[in-house]
Coordinates of C-alpha atoms in Angstrom, one line a residue:
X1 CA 26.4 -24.0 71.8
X2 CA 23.1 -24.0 70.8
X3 CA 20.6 -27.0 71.4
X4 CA 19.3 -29.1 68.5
X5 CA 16.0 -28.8 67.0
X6 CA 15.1 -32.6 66.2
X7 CA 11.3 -32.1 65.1
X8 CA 9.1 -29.4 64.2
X9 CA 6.8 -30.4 62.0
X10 CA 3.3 -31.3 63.0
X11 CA 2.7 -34.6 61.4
X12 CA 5.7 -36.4 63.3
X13 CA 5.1 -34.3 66.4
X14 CA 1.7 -36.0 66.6
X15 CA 3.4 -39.6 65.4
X16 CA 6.2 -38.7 68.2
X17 CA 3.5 -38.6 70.9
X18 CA 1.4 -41.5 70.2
X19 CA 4.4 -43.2 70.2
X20 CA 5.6 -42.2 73.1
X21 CA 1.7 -43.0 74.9
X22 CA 2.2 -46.6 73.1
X23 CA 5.4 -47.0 74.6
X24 CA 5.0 -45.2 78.1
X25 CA 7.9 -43.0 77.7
X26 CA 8.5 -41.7 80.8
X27 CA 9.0 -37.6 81.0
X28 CA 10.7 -35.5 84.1
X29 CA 10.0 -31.9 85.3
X30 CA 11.9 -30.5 87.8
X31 CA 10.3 -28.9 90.5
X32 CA 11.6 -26.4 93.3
X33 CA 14.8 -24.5 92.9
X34 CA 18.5 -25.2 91.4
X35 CA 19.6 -25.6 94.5
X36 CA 17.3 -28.2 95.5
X37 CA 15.2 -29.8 92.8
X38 CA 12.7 -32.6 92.8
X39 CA 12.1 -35.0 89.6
X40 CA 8.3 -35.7 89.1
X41 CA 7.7 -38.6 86.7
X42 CA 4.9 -38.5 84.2
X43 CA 3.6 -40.6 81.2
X44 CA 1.5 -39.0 78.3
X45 CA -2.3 -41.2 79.2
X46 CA -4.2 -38.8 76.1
X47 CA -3.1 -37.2 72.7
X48 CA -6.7 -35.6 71.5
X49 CA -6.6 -34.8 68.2
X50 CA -9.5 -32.2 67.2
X51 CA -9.4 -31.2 63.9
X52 CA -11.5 -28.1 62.9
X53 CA -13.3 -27.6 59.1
X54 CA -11.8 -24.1 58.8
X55 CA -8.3 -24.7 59.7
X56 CA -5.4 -26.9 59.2
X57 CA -4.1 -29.2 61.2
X58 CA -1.6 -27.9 63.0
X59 CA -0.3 -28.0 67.2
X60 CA -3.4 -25.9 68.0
X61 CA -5.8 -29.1 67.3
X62 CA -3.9 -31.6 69.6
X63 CA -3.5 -31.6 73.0
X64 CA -1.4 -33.8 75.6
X65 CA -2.9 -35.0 78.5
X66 CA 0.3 -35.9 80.8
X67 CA -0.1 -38.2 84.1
X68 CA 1.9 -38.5 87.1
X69 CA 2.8 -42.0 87.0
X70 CA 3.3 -42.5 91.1
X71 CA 2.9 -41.3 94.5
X72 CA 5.9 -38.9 94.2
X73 CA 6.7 -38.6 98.0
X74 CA 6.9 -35.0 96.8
X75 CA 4.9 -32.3 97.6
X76 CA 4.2 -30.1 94.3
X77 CA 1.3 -28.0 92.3
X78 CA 0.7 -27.2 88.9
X79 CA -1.6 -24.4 87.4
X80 CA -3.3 -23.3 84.6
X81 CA -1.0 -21.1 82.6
X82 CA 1.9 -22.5 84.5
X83 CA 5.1 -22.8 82.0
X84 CA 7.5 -25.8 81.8
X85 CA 10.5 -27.6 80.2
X86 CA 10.0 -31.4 79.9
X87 CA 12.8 -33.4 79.5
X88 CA 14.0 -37.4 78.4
X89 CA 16.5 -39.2 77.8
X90 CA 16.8 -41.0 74.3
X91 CA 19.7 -43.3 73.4
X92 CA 21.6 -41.3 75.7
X93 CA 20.6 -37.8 74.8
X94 CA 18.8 -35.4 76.7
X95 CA 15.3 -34.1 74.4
X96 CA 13.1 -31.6 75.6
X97 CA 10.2 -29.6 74.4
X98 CA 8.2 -26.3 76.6
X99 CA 5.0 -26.1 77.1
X100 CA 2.1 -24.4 78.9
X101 CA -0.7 -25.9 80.9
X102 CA -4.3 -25.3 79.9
X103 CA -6.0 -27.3 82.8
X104 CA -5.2 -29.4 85.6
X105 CA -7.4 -32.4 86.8
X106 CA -6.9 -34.9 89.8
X107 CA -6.3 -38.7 88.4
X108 CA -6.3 -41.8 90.6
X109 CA -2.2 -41.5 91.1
X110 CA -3.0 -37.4 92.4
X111 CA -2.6 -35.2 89.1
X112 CA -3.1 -35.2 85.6
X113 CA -2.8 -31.9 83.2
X114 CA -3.3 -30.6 79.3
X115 CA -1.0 -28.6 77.2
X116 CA -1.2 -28.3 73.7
X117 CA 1.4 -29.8 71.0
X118 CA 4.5 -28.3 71.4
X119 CA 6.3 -26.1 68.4
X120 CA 8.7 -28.6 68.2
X121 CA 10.9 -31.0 70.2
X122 CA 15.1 -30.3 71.0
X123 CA 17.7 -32.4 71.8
X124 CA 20.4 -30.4 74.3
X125 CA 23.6 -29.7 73.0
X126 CA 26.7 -31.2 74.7
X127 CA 30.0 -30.2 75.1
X128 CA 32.5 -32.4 73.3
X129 CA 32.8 -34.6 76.4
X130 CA 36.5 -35.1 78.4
X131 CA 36.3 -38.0 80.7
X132 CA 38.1 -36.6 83.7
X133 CA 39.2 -40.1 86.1
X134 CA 38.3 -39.0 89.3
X135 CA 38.7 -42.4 91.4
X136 CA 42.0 -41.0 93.2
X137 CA 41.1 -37.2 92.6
X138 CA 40.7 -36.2 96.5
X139 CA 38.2 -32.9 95.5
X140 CA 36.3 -34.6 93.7
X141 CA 33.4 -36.2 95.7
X142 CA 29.5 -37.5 94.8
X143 CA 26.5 -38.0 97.4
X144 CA 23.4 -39.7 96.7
X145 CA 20.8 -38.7 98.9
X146 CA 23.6 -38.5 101.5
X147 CA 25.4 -41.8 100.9
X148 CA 29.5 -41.3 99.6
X149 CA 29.8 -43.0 96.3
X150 CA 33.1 -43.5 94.3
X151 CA 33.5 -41.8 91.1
X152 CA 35.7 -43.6 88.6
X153 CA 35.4 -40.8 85.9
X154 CA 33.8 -37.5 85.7
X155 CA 32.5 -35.4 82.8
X156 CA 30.2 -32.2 82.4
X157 CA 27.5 -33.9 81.7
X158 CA 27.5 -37.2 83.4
X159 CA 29.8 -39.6 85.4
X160 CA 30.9 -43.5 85.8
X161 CA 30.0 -44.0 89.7
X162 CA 30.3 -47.5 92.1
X163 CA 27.1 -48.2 93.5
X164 CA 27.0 -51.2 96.4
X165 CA 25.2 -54.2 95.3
X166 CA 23.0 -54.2 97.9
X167 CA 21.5 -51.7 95.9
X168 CA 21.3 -53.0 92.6
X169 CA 17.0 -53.6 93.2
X170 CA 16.6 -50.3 93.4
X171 CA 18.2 -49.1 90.3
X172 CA 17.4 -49.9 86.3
X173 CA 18.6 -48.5 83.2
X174 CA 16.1 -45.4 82.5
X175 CA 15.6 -44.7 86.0
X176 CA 15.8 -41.3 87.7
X177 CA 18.3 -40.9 90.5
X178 CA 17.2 -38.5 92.7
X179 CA 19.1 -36.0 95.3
X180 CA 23.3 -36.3 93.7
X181 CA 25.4 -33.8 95.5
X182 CA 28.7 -33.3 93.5
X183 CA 32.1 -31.4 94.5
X184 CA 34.6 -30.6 92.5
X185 CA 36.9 -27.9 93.8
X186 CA 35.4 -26.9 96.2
X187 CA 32.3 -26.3 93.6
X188 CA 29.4 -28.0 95.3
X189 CA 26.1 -28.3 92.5
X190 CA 23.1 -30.4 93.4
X191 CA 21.0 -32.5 90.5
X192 CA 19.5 -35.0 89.0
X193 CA 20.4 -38.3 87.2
X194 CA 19.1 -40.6 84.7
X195 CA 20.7 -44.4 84.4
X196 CA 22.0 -44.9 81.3
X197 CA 24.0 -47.9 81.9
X198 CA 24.5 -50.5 84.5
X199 CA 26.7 -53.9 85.4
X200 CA 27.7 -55.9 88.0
X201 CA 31.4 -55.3 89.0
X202 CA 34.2 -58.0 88.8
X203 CA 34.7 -57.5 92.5
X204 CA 31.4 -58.8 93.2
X205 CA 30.6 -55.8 95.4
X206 CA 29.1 -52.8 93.6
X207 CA 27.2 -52.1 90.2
X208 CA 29.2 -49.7 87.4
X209 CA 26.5 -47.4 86.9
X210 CA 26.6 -44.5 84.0
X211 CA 24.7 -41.1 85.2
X212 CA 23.5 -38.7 82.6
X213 CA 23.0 -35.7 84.7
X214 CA 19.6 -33.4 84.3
X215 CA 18.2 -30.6 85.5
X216 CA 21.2 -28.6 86.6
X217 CA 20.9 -25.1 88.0
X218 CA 21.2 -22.0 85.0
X219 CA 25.3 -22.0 85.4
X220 CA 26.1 -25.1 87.1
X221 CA 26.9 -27.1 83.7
X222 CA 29.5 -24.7 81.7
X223 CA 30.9 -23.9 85.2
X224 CA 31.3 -28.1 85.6
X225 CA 32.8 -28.2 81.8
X226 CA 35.0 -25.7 82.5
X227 CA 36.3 -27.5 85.7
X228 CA 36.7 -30.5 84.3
X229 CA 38.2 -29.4 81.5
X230 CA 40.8 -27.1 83.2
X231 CA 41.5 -30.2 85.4
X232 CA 42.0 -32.3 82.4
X233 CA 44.4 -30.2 80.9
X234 CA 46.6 -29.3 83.8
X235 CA 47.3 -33.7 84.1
X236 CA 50.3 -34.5 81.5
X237 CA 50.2 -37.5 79.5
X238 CA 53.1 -39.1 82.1
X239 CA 51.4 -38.2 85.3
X240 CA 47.9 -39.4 84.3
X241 CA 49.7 -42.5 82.9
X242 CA 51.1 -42.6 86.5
X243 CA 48.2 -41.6 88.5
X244 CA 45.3 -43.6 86.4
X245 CA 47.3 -46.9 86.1
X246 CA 44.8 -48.7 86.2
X247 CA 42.0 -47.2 83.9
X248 CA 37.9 -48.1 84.0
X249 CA 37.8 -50.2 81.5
X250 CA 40.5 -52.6 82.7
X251 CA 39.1 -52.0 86.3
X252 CA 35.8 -53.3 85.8

């Protein structure tokens, strides 16, 4: 399935990123291998538009400044000519566009660099979604940076998880969660999360959070689809009605 291309012409690529300076959209790019990636945060501080007399305006005219927006607690190093995918979340939907650094400079919070306007900006394709329930599914299990954490329903591109309300400080709709280690079958993949929806529980003890999951290895998401779908498909109507008695919705 091939990923969506949501905006390639100039005019609104420039609009898109002095919006997105205006309204401090917060950008990801992963750093380190599949196997153990690191999210870095950044904000877009500078869109420098330099128009020239002999040419139109076009992506070679503007250029991005990007900013880490924190102390990461991660070591990590960017170049001049280095190559990268950036990624955000929008309304639930993960958008992306590639670019190439032209120069780095330090900034107070460590590192700031320049690319120029991207080609155009992509939303990622999604499988048509099954919602696999996973709370009694013994082989399927979810670790966040090494803590156990029930999963209440699973799909290839996200999941419904319980998170303990003595957490609930420490995560906010839009926030990155870092270091998820997911099994399923005996499939073990390691990524990244973005909250995309959060509430207290009923039982007074944990948070229904909604994870949209980034940054996955090359193969780890159609393998996961595949799983969850082959899972889905193998429970009848009558056992899942059996099994899942008590669905989400009604749960929460």
């Amino acid at each position: 399935m091939k990923d969506k291309v949501k905006i390639n012409d100039f005019q609104e690529l420039y609009k898109f990123f002095l919006s997105a300076k205006q309204g401090k959209t917060v950008f990801y790019i992963s750093f380190g291998d599949p196997s153990d990636q690191a999210l870095v945060d950044f904000q877009v501080c500078e869109v420098r538009y330099r128009p020239q007399a002999t040419t139109k305006a076009n992506s070679e005219n503007v250029t991005l400044v990007l900013e880490a927006m924190r102390n990461q607690g991660f070591k990590f190093e960017v170049e001049t000519a280095d190559q990268f995918r950036i990624e955000f979340v929008v309304e639930g939907l993960i958008h992306y566009f590639d670019i190439e650094v032209t120069a780095v400079n330090n900034s107070d919070l460590g590192l700031r660099f320049s690319a120029k306007l991207p080609e155009n900006l992509c939303v990622k394709s999604h499988y048509e979604e099954v919602r696999l329930p996973a709370k009694r599914d013994r082989k399927i299990n979810m670790t966040i940076k090494g803590q156990n954490v029930e999963v209440a329903y699973l799909s290839s591109d996200g999941a419904s998880v319980f998170i303990p309300q003595a957490n609930f400080n420490d995560i906010q709709v839009g926030k990155a969660i870092r270091h998820i280690e997911l099994t399923v079958d005996g499939f073990i993949v390691k990524a990244n999360a973005e909250i995309d929806h959060m509430r207290r529980h009923m039982d007074g003890r944990n948070i229904v959070t909604s994870l949209k999951f980034m940054f996955f290895g090359i193969n780890d998401e159609t393998t996961l689809a595949s799983i969850v779908e082959q899972k889905s498909a193998s429970l009848s109507s009558k056992d899942a009605m059996i099994r899942y008695a008590q669905p989400f919705e009604m749960a929460s």
